[in-house]
Amino acid sequence: MYCPKCGTENADDAQVCRSCSWALTNVTTADAAPAPAAKTSGLAIASLVLGLLSPLTCFLTAIPAIILGIVSLVKISGSAGRLKGSGLAIAGIAVPPVCLPLVAIMMGILMPALARTRQFAFRIVCSTNMVALSKAMLIYSNDYGQNPTPEKWCDLLIEHVEVTPEMFRCKGAPEGPSNYAINKHLEEFDGAAPAGTVLLFETYPGWNQAGGPEILTTENHEGDGCNIVFVDGHAEFVRTQTLNDLRWKPD
Ligand SMILES: [Zn+2]
Ligand SMILES: [Zn+2]
């Protein structure tokens, strides 16, 4: 005969269940039938599924997984053997805390690599902008027979040559409207500046900026250096250590 409370099989003449001490004297034949096969708790399955998903959902499902796991454990233990799946529930509760440090370590490896890639992309876009501006300056000087006046070079390029406001922005800079300056000393060459002379360089946020090394900044690229366009139209990312070698004015 089976105990109706816990399902343990007992001797037919037993007075109490040998497992849970339930009185077996009044057990009817219907009660004495073998306990039906235990069902796996749906909540326990849900807990495990949510737990396994949690690393993919940035741990949004971690708390529901743990709550469902605990609820299903309580129900399983109170079900007198009709429900099973406590292993699944425990796994559902355990997966998020075990995965969290693993995911954190992975992020620690991936994030710096992503940041470097982002910085590299910023440099490329920045250099493309500056080359486009230098070409616009060339078009302007061909059209008007003189270089744009340094004190309003941004305005002149916007008004007379097809440049967009985005071309004046370095994505690594905190704000605009322009992050570039023209080398004010170019006028001192009387139109005969050597190819390697600075034409455009990176500076602090502003507009129509002109000057020399005193307003150059490497902050747009995390202090690694800055983009320079030279008089011959080529661009270079010049590292901070070699910025002192740049040519700005006649000797
Ligand atoms: Zn029992
Ligand atoms: Zn830049």
PDB file of C-alpha atoms and ligand atoms in Angstrom:
ATOM      1  CA  MET A   1       0.000   0.000   0.000  1.00  0.00           C
ATOM      2  CA  TYR A   2       1.167   3.487  -0.860  1.00  0.00           C
ATOM      3  CA  CYS A   3       1.084   6.408   1.553  1.00  0.00           C
ATOM      4  CA  PRO A   4      -1.422   9.004   0.157  1.00  0.00           C
ATOM      5  CA  LYS A   5       0.647  11.808   1.646  1.00  0.00           C
ATOM      6  CA  CYS A   6       4.188  11.106   0.446  1.00  0.00           C
ATOM      7  CA  GLY A   7       3.775   8.173  -1.940  1.00  0.00           C
ATOM      8  CA  THR A   8       6.094   5.825  -0.058  1.00  0.00           C
ATOM      9  CA  GLU A   9       5.249   2.131  -0.426  1.00  0.00           C
ATOM     10  CA  ASN A  10       4.445   0.543   2.941  1.00  0.00           C
ATOM     11  CA  ALA A  11       3.651  -2.952   4.072  1.00  0.00           C
ATOM     12  CA  ASP A  12      -0.075  -3.725   3.612  1.00  0.00           C
ATOM     13  CA  ASP A  13      -0.644  -4.023   7.364  1.00  0.00           C
ATOM     14  CA  ALA A  14       1.336  -0.900   8.326  1.00  0.00           C
ATOM     15  CA  GLN A  15      -0.406   1.494  10.759  1.00  0.00           C
ATOM     16  CA  VAL A  16       1.642   4.552   9.908  1.00  0.00           C
ATOM     17  CA  CYS A  17       3.792   5.485   6.909  1.00  0.00           C
ATOM     18  CA  ARG A  18       7.407   4.501   7.501  1.00  0.00           C
ATOM     19  CA  SER A  19       8.534   7.669   5.776  1.00  0.00           C
ATOM     20  CA  CYS A  20       6.246  10.454   7.000  1.00  0.00           C
ATOM     21  CA  SER A  21       4.347   8.791   9.875  1.00  0.00           C
ATOM     22  CA  TRP A  22       0.974   9.526   8.238  1.00  0.00           C
ATOM     23  CA  ALA A  23      -1.766   7.377   9.752  1.00  0.00           C
ATOM     24  CA  LEU A  24      -2.518   4.655   7.230  1.00  0.00           C
ATOM     25  CA  THR A  25      -5.419   3.020   9.103  1.00  0.00           C
ATOM     26  CA  ASN A  26      -8.176   4.855   7.219  1.00  0.00           C
ATOM     27  CA  VAL A  27      -6.591   4.585   3.793  1.00  0.00           C
ATOM     28  CA  THR A  28      -9.194   3.495   1.271  1.00  0.00           C
ATOM     29  CA  THR A  29      -8.364   1.324  -1.666  1.00  0.00           C
ATOM     30  CA  ALA A  30      -8.538   4.344  -3.941  1.00  0.00           C
ATOM     31  CA  ASP A  31      -5.968   6.123  -1.816  1.00  0.00           C
ATOM     32  CA  ALA A  32      -3.817   3.044  -1.710  1.00  0.00           C
ATOM     33  CA  ALA A  33      -3.315   3.007  -5.455  1.00  0.00           C
ATOM     34  CA  PRO A  34       0.251   3.745  -6.578  1.00  0.00           C
ATOM     35  CA  ALA A  35       0.954   7.468  -6.633  1.00  0.00           C
ATOM     36  CA  PRO A  36       0.557   8.930 -10.128  1.00  0.00           C
ATOM     37  CA  ALA A  37       3.840   9.662 -11.925  1.00  0.00           C
ATOM     38  CA  ALA A  38       5.256  12.965 -10.717  1.00  0.00           C
ATOM     39  CA  LYS A  39       4.917  15.928 -13.126  1.00  0.00           C
ATOM     40  CA  THR A  40       7.808  18.256 -13.786  1.00  0.00           C
ATOM     41  CA  SER A  41       7.026  21.702 -12.447  1.00  0.00           C
ATOM     42  CA  GLY A  42       6.383  24.207 -15.264  1.00  0.00           C
ATOM     43  CA  LEU A  43       7.664  26.985 -13.032  1.00  0.00           C
ATOM     44  CA  ALA A  44      10.953  25.127 -12.558  1.00  0.00           C
ATOM     45  CA  ILE A  45      11.333  24.793 -16.344  1.00  0.00           C
ATOM     46  CA  ALA A  46      10.528  28.472 -16.798  1.00  0.00           C
ATOM     47  CA  SER A  47      13.069  29.360 -14.112  1.00  0.00           C
ATOM     48  CA  LEU A  48      15.811  27.406 -15.874  1.00  0.00           C
ATOM     49  CA  VAL A  49      14.954  28.875 -19.290  1.00  0.00           C
ATOM     50  CA  LEU A  50      14.970  32.441 -17.918  1.00  0.00           C
ATOM     51  CA  GLY A  51      18.179  31.700 -16.024  1.00  0.00           C
ATOM     52  CA  LEU A  52      19.908  30.444 -19.169  1.00  0.00           C
ATOM     53  CA  LEU A  53      18.650  33.463 -21.135  1.00  0.00           C
ATOM     54  CA  SER A  54      19.853  35.954 -18.542  1.00  0.00           C
ATOM     55  CA  PRO A  55      23.384  36.413 -19.950  1.00  0.00           C
ATOM     56  CA  LEU A  56      21.780  37.218 -23.323  1.00  0.00           C
ATOM     57  CA  THR A  57      19.251  39.680 -21.898  1.00  0.00           C
ATOM     58  CA  CYS A  58      21.797  41.653 -19.867  1.00  0.00           C
ATOM     59  CA  PHE A  59      20.384  39.884 -16.766  1.00  0.00           C
ATOM     60  CA  LEU A  60      16.877  41.354 -17.229  1.00  0.00           C
ATOM     61  CA  THR A  61      15.512  37.808 -16.770  1.00  0.00           C
ATOM     62  CA  ALA A  62      17.793  36.960 -13.819  1.00  0.00           C
ATOM     63  CA  ILE A  63      15.432  38.194 -11.088  1.00  0.00           C
ATOM     64  CA  PRO A  64      12.322  36.468 -12.602  1.00  0.00           C
ATOM     65  CA  ALA A  65      14.414  33.272 -12.965  1.00  0.00           C
ATOM     66  CA  ILE A  66      15.388  33.340  -9.287  1.00  0.00           C
ATOM     67  CA  ILE A  67      11.836  34.170  -8.110  1.00  0.00           C
ATOM     68  CA  LEU A  68      10.260  31.424 -10.263  1.00  0.00           C
ATOM     69  CA  GLY A  69      12.963  29.008  -9.082  1.00  0.00           C
ATOM     70  CA  ILE A  70      12.188  29.687  -5.416  1.00  0.00           C
ATOM     71  CA  VAL A  71       8.402  29.553  -5.945  1.00  0.00           C
ATOM     72  CA  SER A  72       8.705  26.244  -7.811  1.00  0.00           C
ATOM     73  CA  LEU A  73      10.961  24.783  -5.082  1.00  0.00           C
ATOM     74  CA  VAL A  74       8.358  25.714  -2.473  1.00  0.00           C
ATOM     75  CA  LYS A  75       5.570  24.161  -4.569  1.00  0.00           C
ATOM     76  CA  ILE A  76       7.593  21.014  -5.290  1.00  0.00           C
ATOM     77  CA  SER A  77       8.401  20.458  -1.632  1.00  0.00           C
ATOM     78  CA  GLY A  78       4.729  20.952  -0.695  1.00  0.00           C
ATOM     79  CA  SER A  79       3.384  18.745  -3.491  1.00  0.00           C
ATOM     80  CA  ALA A  80       3.823  15.409  -1.716  1.00  0.00           C
ATOM     81  CA  GLY A  81       5.818  14.016  -4.614  1.00  0.00           C
ATOM     82  CA  ARG A  82       3.341  14.989  -7.360  1.00  0.00           C
ATOM     83  CA  LEU A  83       5.718  17.594  -8.722  1.00  0.00           C
ATOM     84  CA  LYS A  84       9.380  17.160  -9.587  1.00  0.00           C
ATOM     85  CA  GLY A  85      12.033  19.379 -11.143  1.00  0.00           C
ATOM     86  CA  SER A  86      13.769  20.787  -8.081  1.00  0.00           C
ATOM     87  CA  GLY A  87      17.086  20.245  -9.928  1.00  0.00           C
ATOM     88  CA  LEU A  88      15.879  22.471 -12.760  1.00  0.00           C
ATOM     89  CA  ALA A  89      14.715  25.134 -10.315  1.00  0.00           C
ATOM     90  CA  ILE A  90      18.058  25.115  -8.508  1.00  0.00           C
ATOM     91  CA  ALA A  91      19.868  25.439 -11.849  1.00  0.00           C
ATOM     92  CA  GLY A  92      17.566  28.335 -12.809  1.00  0.00           C
ATOM     93  CA  ILE A  93      18.440  30.075  -9.549  1.00  0.00           C
ATOM     94  CA  ALA A  94      22.168  29.348  -9.875  1.00  0.00           C
ATOM     95  CA  VAL A  95      22.814  30.220 -13.535  1.00  0.00           C
ATOM     96  CA  PRO A  96      22.558  34.048 -13.281  1.00  0.00           C
ATOM     97  CA  PRO A  97      24.963  34.447 -10.306  1.00  0.00           C
ATOM     98  CA  VAL A  98      27.438  32.049 -11.944  1.00  0.00           C
ATOM     99  CA  CYS A  99      27.228  33.751 -15.349  1.00  0.00           C
ATOM    100  CA  LEU A 100      27.409  37.317 -14.094  1.00  0.00           C
ATOM    101  CA  PRO A 101      31.149  37.312 -13.299  1.00  0.00           C
ATOM    102  CA  LEU A 102      31.892  35.433 -16.540  1.00  0.00           C
ATOM    103  CA  VAL A 103      30.012  38.027 -18.567  1.00  0.00           C
ATOM    104  CA  ALA A 104      31.736  40.800 -16.618  1.00  0.00           C
ATOM    105  CA  ILE A 105      35.128  39.323 -17.516  1.00  0.00           C
ATOM    106  CA  MET A 106      34.127  39.049 -21.186  1.00  0.00           C
ATOM    107  CA  MET A 107      32.978  42.675 -21.176  1.00  0.00           C
ATOM    108  CA  GLY A 108      36.282  43.668 -19.581  1.00  0.00           C
ATOM    109  CA  ILE A 109      38.094  42.102 -22.526  1.00  0.00           C
ATOM    110  CA  LEU A 110      35.725  43.331 -25.251  1.00  0.00           C
ATOM    111  CA  MET A 111      35.044  46.913 -24.155  1.00  0.00           C
ATOM    112  CA  PRO A 112      38.624  48.262 -24.495  1.00  0.00           C
ATOM    113  CA  ALA A 113      38.869  46.640 -27.937  1.00  0.00           C
ATOM    114  CA  LEU A 114      35.592  48.320 -28.966  1.00  0.00           C
ATOM    115  CA  ALA A 115      36.767  51.653 -27.554  1.00  0.00           C
ATOM    116  CA  ARG A 116      40.008  51.423 -29.549  1.00  0.00           C
ATOM    117  CA  THR A 117      38.080  50.636 -32.734  1.00  0.00           C
ATOM    118  CA  ARG A 118      35.789  53.615 -32.073  1.00  0.00           C
ATOM    119  CA  GLN A 119      38.740  55.940 -31.528  1.00  0.00           C
ATOM    120  CA  PHE A 120      40.360  54.701 -34.720  1.00  0.00           C
ATOM    121  CA  ALA A 121      37.112  55.379 -36.648  1.00  0.00           C
ATOM    122  CA  PHE A 122      36.981  58.911 -35.176  1.00  0.00           C
ATOM    123  CA  ARG A 123      40.505  59.614 -36.468  1.00  0.00           C
ATOM    124  CA  ILE A 124      39.644  58.434 -39.976  1.00  0.00           C
ATOM    125  CA  VAL A 125      36.408  60.472 -40.192  1.00  0.00           C
ATOM    126  CA  CYS A 126      38.193  63.519 -38.739  1.00  0.00           C
ATOM    127  CA  SER A 127      41.004  63.284 -41.267  1.00  0.00           C
ATOM    128  CA  THR A 128      38.480  62.878 -44.122  1.00  0.00           C
ATOM    129  CA  ASN A 129      36.692  66.056 -42.950  1.00  0.00           C
ATOM    130  CA  MET A 130      39.914  68.047 -42.826  1.00  0.00           C
ATOM    131  CA  VAL A 131      41.001  66.916 -46.301  1.00  0.00           C
ATOM    132  CA  ALA A 132      37.543  67.920 -47.621  1.00  0.00           C
ATOM    133  CA  LEU A 133      37.940  71.359 -46.003  1.00  0.00           C
ATOM    134  CA  SER A 134      41.410  71.802 -47.502  1.00  0.00           C
ATOM    135  CA  LYS A 135      40.025  70.924 -50.959  1.00  0.00           C
ATOM    136  CA  ALA A 136      37.242  73.474 -50.407  1.00  0.00           C
ATOM    137  CA  MET A 137      39.895  76.066 -49.541  1.00  0.00           C
ATOM    138  CA  LEU A 138      41.707  75.236 -52.799  1.00  0.00           C
ATOM    139  CA  ILE A 139      38.452  75.665 -54.775  1.00  0.00           C
ATOM    140  CA  TYR A 140      37.846  78.976 -52.997  1.00  0.00           C
ATOM    141  CA  SER A 141      41.320  80.310 -53.799  1.00  0.00           C
ATOM    142  CA  ASN A 142      40.975  79.227 -57.442  1.00  0.00           C
ATOM    143  CA  ASP A 143      37.569  80.972 -57.698  1.00  0.00           C
ATOM    144  CA  TYR A 144      38.506  84.191 -55.889  1.00  0.00           C
ATOM    145  CA  GLY A 145      42.241  84.437 -56.586  1.00  0.00           C
ATOM    146  CA  GLN A 146      43.086  84.501 -52.886  1.00  0.00           C
ATOM    147  CA  ASN A 147      42.987  82.220 -49.879  1.00  0.00           C
ATOM    148  CA  PRO A 148      39.944  82.545 -47.571  1.00  0.00           C
ATOM    149  CA  THR A 149      40.577  85.238 -44.963  1.00  0.00           C
ATOM    150  CA  PRO A 150      41.745  83.318 -41.846  1.00  0.00           C
ATOM    151  CA  GLU A 151      39.434  85.325 -39.512  1.00  0.00           C
ATOM    152  CA  LYS A 152      36.296  84.152 -41.361  1.00  0.00           C
ATOM    153  CA  TRP A 153      37.441  81.037 -43.199  1.00  0.00           C
ATOM    154  CA  CYS A 154      34.587  78.850 -41.941  1.00  0.00           C
ATOM    155  CA  ASP A 155      31.930  81.383 -42.986  1.00  0.00           C
ATOM    156  CA  LEU A 156      33.529  81.888 -46.401  1.00  0.00           C
ATOM    157  CA  LEU A 157      33.681  78.142 -47.107  1.00  0.00           C
ATOM    158  CA  ILE A 158      30.058  77.650 -46.012  1.00  0.00           C
ATOM    159  CA  GLU A 159      28.888  80.597 -48.146  1.00  0.00           C
ATOM    160  CA  HIS A 160      30.916  80.069 -51.288  1.00  0.00           C
ATOM    161  CA  VAL A 161      31.963  76.429 -51.508  1.00  0.00           C
ATOM    162  CA  GLU A 162      29.817  73.352 -51.001  1.00  0.00           C
ATOM    163  CA  VAL A 163      30.814  72.300 -47.500  1.00  0.00           C
ATOM    164  CA  THR A 164      28.453  71.056 -44.776  1.00  0.00           C
ATOM    165  CA  PRO A 165      28.570  71.994 -41.056  1.00  0.00           C
ATOM    166  CA  GLU A 166      29.424  68.330 -40.271  1.00  0.00           C
ATOM    167  CA  MET A 167      32.768  68.739 -42.054  1.00  0.00           C
ATOM    168  CA  PHE A 168      33.912  71.135 -39.306  1.00  0.00           C
ATOM    169  CA  ARG A 169      33.275  68.577 -36.559  1.00  0.00           C
ATOM    170  CA  CYS A 170      35.673  66.031 -35.103  1.00  0.00           C
ATOM    171  CA  LYS A 171      33.588  63.221 -33.561  1.00  0.00           C
ATOM    172  CA  GLY A 172      36.126  62.909 -30.745  1.00  0.00           C
ATOM    173  CA  ALA A 173      35.492  66.512 -29.655  1.00  0.00           C
ATOM    174  CA  PRO A 174      32.877  67.333 -26.989  1.00  0.00           C
ATOM    175  CA  GLU A 175      31.125  70.035 -29.032  1.00  0.00           C
ATOM    176  CA  GLY A 176      31.282  72.213 -32.143  1.00  0.00           C
ATOM    177  CA  PRO A 177      30.544  74.083 -34.199  1.00  0.00           C
ATOM    178  CA  SER A 178      34.126  73.726 -35.465  1.00  0.00           C
ATOM    179  CA  ASN A 179      37.053  71.739 -34.092  1.00  0.00           C
ATOM    180  CA  TYR A 180      39.573  72.864 -36.700  1.00  0.00           C
ATOM    181  CA  ALA A 181      41.785  75.919 -37.127  1.00  0.00           C
ATOM    182  CA  ILE A 182      43.754  77.361 -40.007  1.00  0.00           C
ATOM    183  CA  ASN A 183      47.477  78.130 -39.635  1.00  0.00           C
ATOM    184  CA  LYS A 184      47.549  81.930 -39.267  1.00  0.00           C
ATOM    185  CA  HIS A 185      51.276  82.072 -40.104  1.00  0.00           C
ATOM    186  CA  LEU A 186      50.726  80.882 -43.693  1.00  0.00           C
ATOM    187  CA  GLU A 187      50.347  84.502 -44.842  1.00  0.00           C
ATOM    188  CA  GLU A 188      53.951  85.120 -43.779  1.00  0.00           C
ATOM    189  CA  PHE A 189      55.213  82.789 -46.554  1.00  0.00           C
ATOM    190  CA  ASP A 190      53.913  85.122 -49.349  1.00  0.00           C
ATOM    191  CA  GLY A 191      52.279  82.173 -51.137  1.00  0.00           C
ATOM    192  CA  ALA A 192      55.445  80.059 -51.214  1.00  0.00           C
ATOM    193  CA  ALA A 193      54.922  77.805 -48.184  1.00  0.00           C
ATOM    194  CA  PRO A 194      56.835  74.487 -48.395  1.00  0.00           C
ATOM    195  CA  ALA A 195      54.726  71.328 -48.887  1.00  0.00           C
ATOM    196  CA  GLY A 196      55.248  70.170 -45.285  1.00  0.00           C
ATOM    197  CA  THR A 197      53.856  73.349 -43.670  1.00  0.00           C
ATOM    198  CA  VAL A 198      50.746  73.036 -41.480  1.00  0.00           C
ATOM    199  CA  LEU A 199      47.549  74.196 -43.220  1.00  0.00           C
ATOM    200  CA  LEU A 200      44.735  72.889 -40.952  1.00  0.00           C
ATOM    201  CA  PHE A 201      44.964  71.430 -37.463  1.00  0.00           C
ATOM    202  CA  GLU A 202      42.719  70.414 -34.589  1.00  0.00           C
ATOM    203  CA  THR A 203      41.729  72.932 -31.936  1.00  0.00           C
ATOM    204  CA  TYR A 204      39.203  73.554 -29.165  1.00  0.00           C
ATOM    205  CA  PRO A 205      35.498  74.113 -30.020  1.00  0.00           C
ATOM    206  CA  GLY A 206      34.937  77.432 -31.809  1.00  0.00           C
ATOM    207  CA  TRP A 207      34.329  78.978 -35.222  1.00  0.00           C
ATOM    208  CA  ASN A 208      36.548  80.802 -37.738  1.00  0.00           C
ATOM    209  CA  GLN A 209      39.566  79.872 -35.674  1.00  0.00           C
ATOM    210  CA  ALA A 210      43.075  80.744 -36.839  1.00  0.00           C
ATOM    211  CA  GLY A 211      46.337  80.533 -34.954  1.00  0.00           C
ATOM    212  CA  GLY A 212      49.377  78.402 -34.303  1.00  0.00           C
ATOM    213  CA  PRO A 213      50.554  75.636 -31.999  1.00  0.00           C
ATOM    214  CA  GLU A 214      49.242  77.542 -28.950  1.00  0.00           C
ATOM    215  CA  ILE A 215      45.647  76.603 -29.848  1.00  0.00           C
ATOM    216  CA  LEU A 216      46.379  73.050 -31.066  1.00  0.00           C
ATOM    217  CA  THR A 217      44.761  70.279 -29.025  1.00  0.00           C
ATOM    218  CA  THR A 218      45.209  66.514 -28.824  1.00  0.00           C
ATOM    219  CA  GLU A 219      42.130  66.165 -26.575  1.00  0.00           C
ATOM    220  CA  ASN A 220      39.854  65.210 -29.497  1.00  0.00           C
ATOM    221  CA  HIS A 221      41.856  61.979 -29.777  1.00  0.00           C
ATOM    222  CA  GLU A 222      42.455  61.176 -26.120  1.00  0.00           C
ATOM    223  CA  GLY A 223      45.819  62.914 -26.040  1.00  0.00           C
ATOM    224  CA  ASP A 224      47.370  60.514 -28.581  1.00  0.00           C
ATOM    225  CA  GLY A 225      47.888  63.254 -31.163  1.00  0.00           C
ATOM    226  CA  CYS A 226      45.880  65.203 -33.738  1.00  0.00           C
ATOM    227  CA  ASN A 227      45.138  65.269 -37.435  1.00  0.00           C
ATOM    228  CA  ILE A 228      47.050  67.770 -39.548  1.00  0.00           C
ATOM    229  CA  VAL A 229      46.496  68.705 -43.189  1.00  0.00           C
ATOM    230  CA  PHE A 230      49.625  70.088 -44.814  1.00  0.00           C
ATOM    231  CA  VAL A 231      49.946  72.704 -47.551  1.00  0.00           C
ATOM    232  CA  ASP A 232      50.337  69.987 -50.223  1.00  0.00           C
ATOM    233  CA  GLY A 233      46.891  68.611 -49.226  1.00  0.00           C
ATOM    234  CA  HIS A 234      47.971  65.386 -47.497  1.00  0.00           C
ATOM    235  CA  ALA A 235      46.709  64.519 -44.018  1.00  0.00           C
ATOM    236  CA  GLU A 236      48.543  62.798 -41.197  1.00  0.00           C
ATOM    237  CA  PHE A 237      47.697  61.775 -37.666  1.00  0.00           C
ATOM    238  CA  VAL A 238      50.650  63.357 -35.868  1.00  0.00           C
ATOM    239  CA  ARG A 239      51.476  61.752 -32.518  1.00  0.00           C
ATOM    240  CA  THR A 240      51.835  63.968 -29.473  1.00  0.00           C
ATOM    241  CA  GLN A 241      55.571  63.166 -29.154  1.00  0.00           C
ATOM    242  CA  THR A 242      56.329  64.511 -32.663  1.00  0.00           C
ATOM    243  CA  LEU A 243      54.082  67.609 -32.622  1.00  0.00           C
ATOM    244  CA  ASN A 244      57.126  69.802 -31.899  1.00  0.00           C
ATOM    245  CA  ASP A 245      58.600  68.896 -35.304  1.00  0.00           C
ATOM    246  CA  LEU A 246      55.720  70.541 -37.208  1.00  0.00           C
ATOM    247  CA  ARG A 247      56.535  73.486 -39.461  1.00  0.00           C
ATOM    248  CA  TRP A 248      54.262  76.493 -38.878  1.00  0.00           C
ATOM    249  CA  LYS A 249      56.033  79.669 -40.123  1.00  0.00           C
ATOM    250  CA  PRO A 250      59.023  80.764 -42.220  1.00  0.00           C
ATOM    251  CA  ASP A 251      62.383  80.202 -40.493  1.00  0.00           C
TER     252      ASP A 251
HETATM  253 ZN    ZN B   1       4.186   8.862   3.919  1.00  0.00          ZN
HETATM  254 ZN    ZN B   2      39.823  64.923 -34.784  1.00  0.00          ZN
END
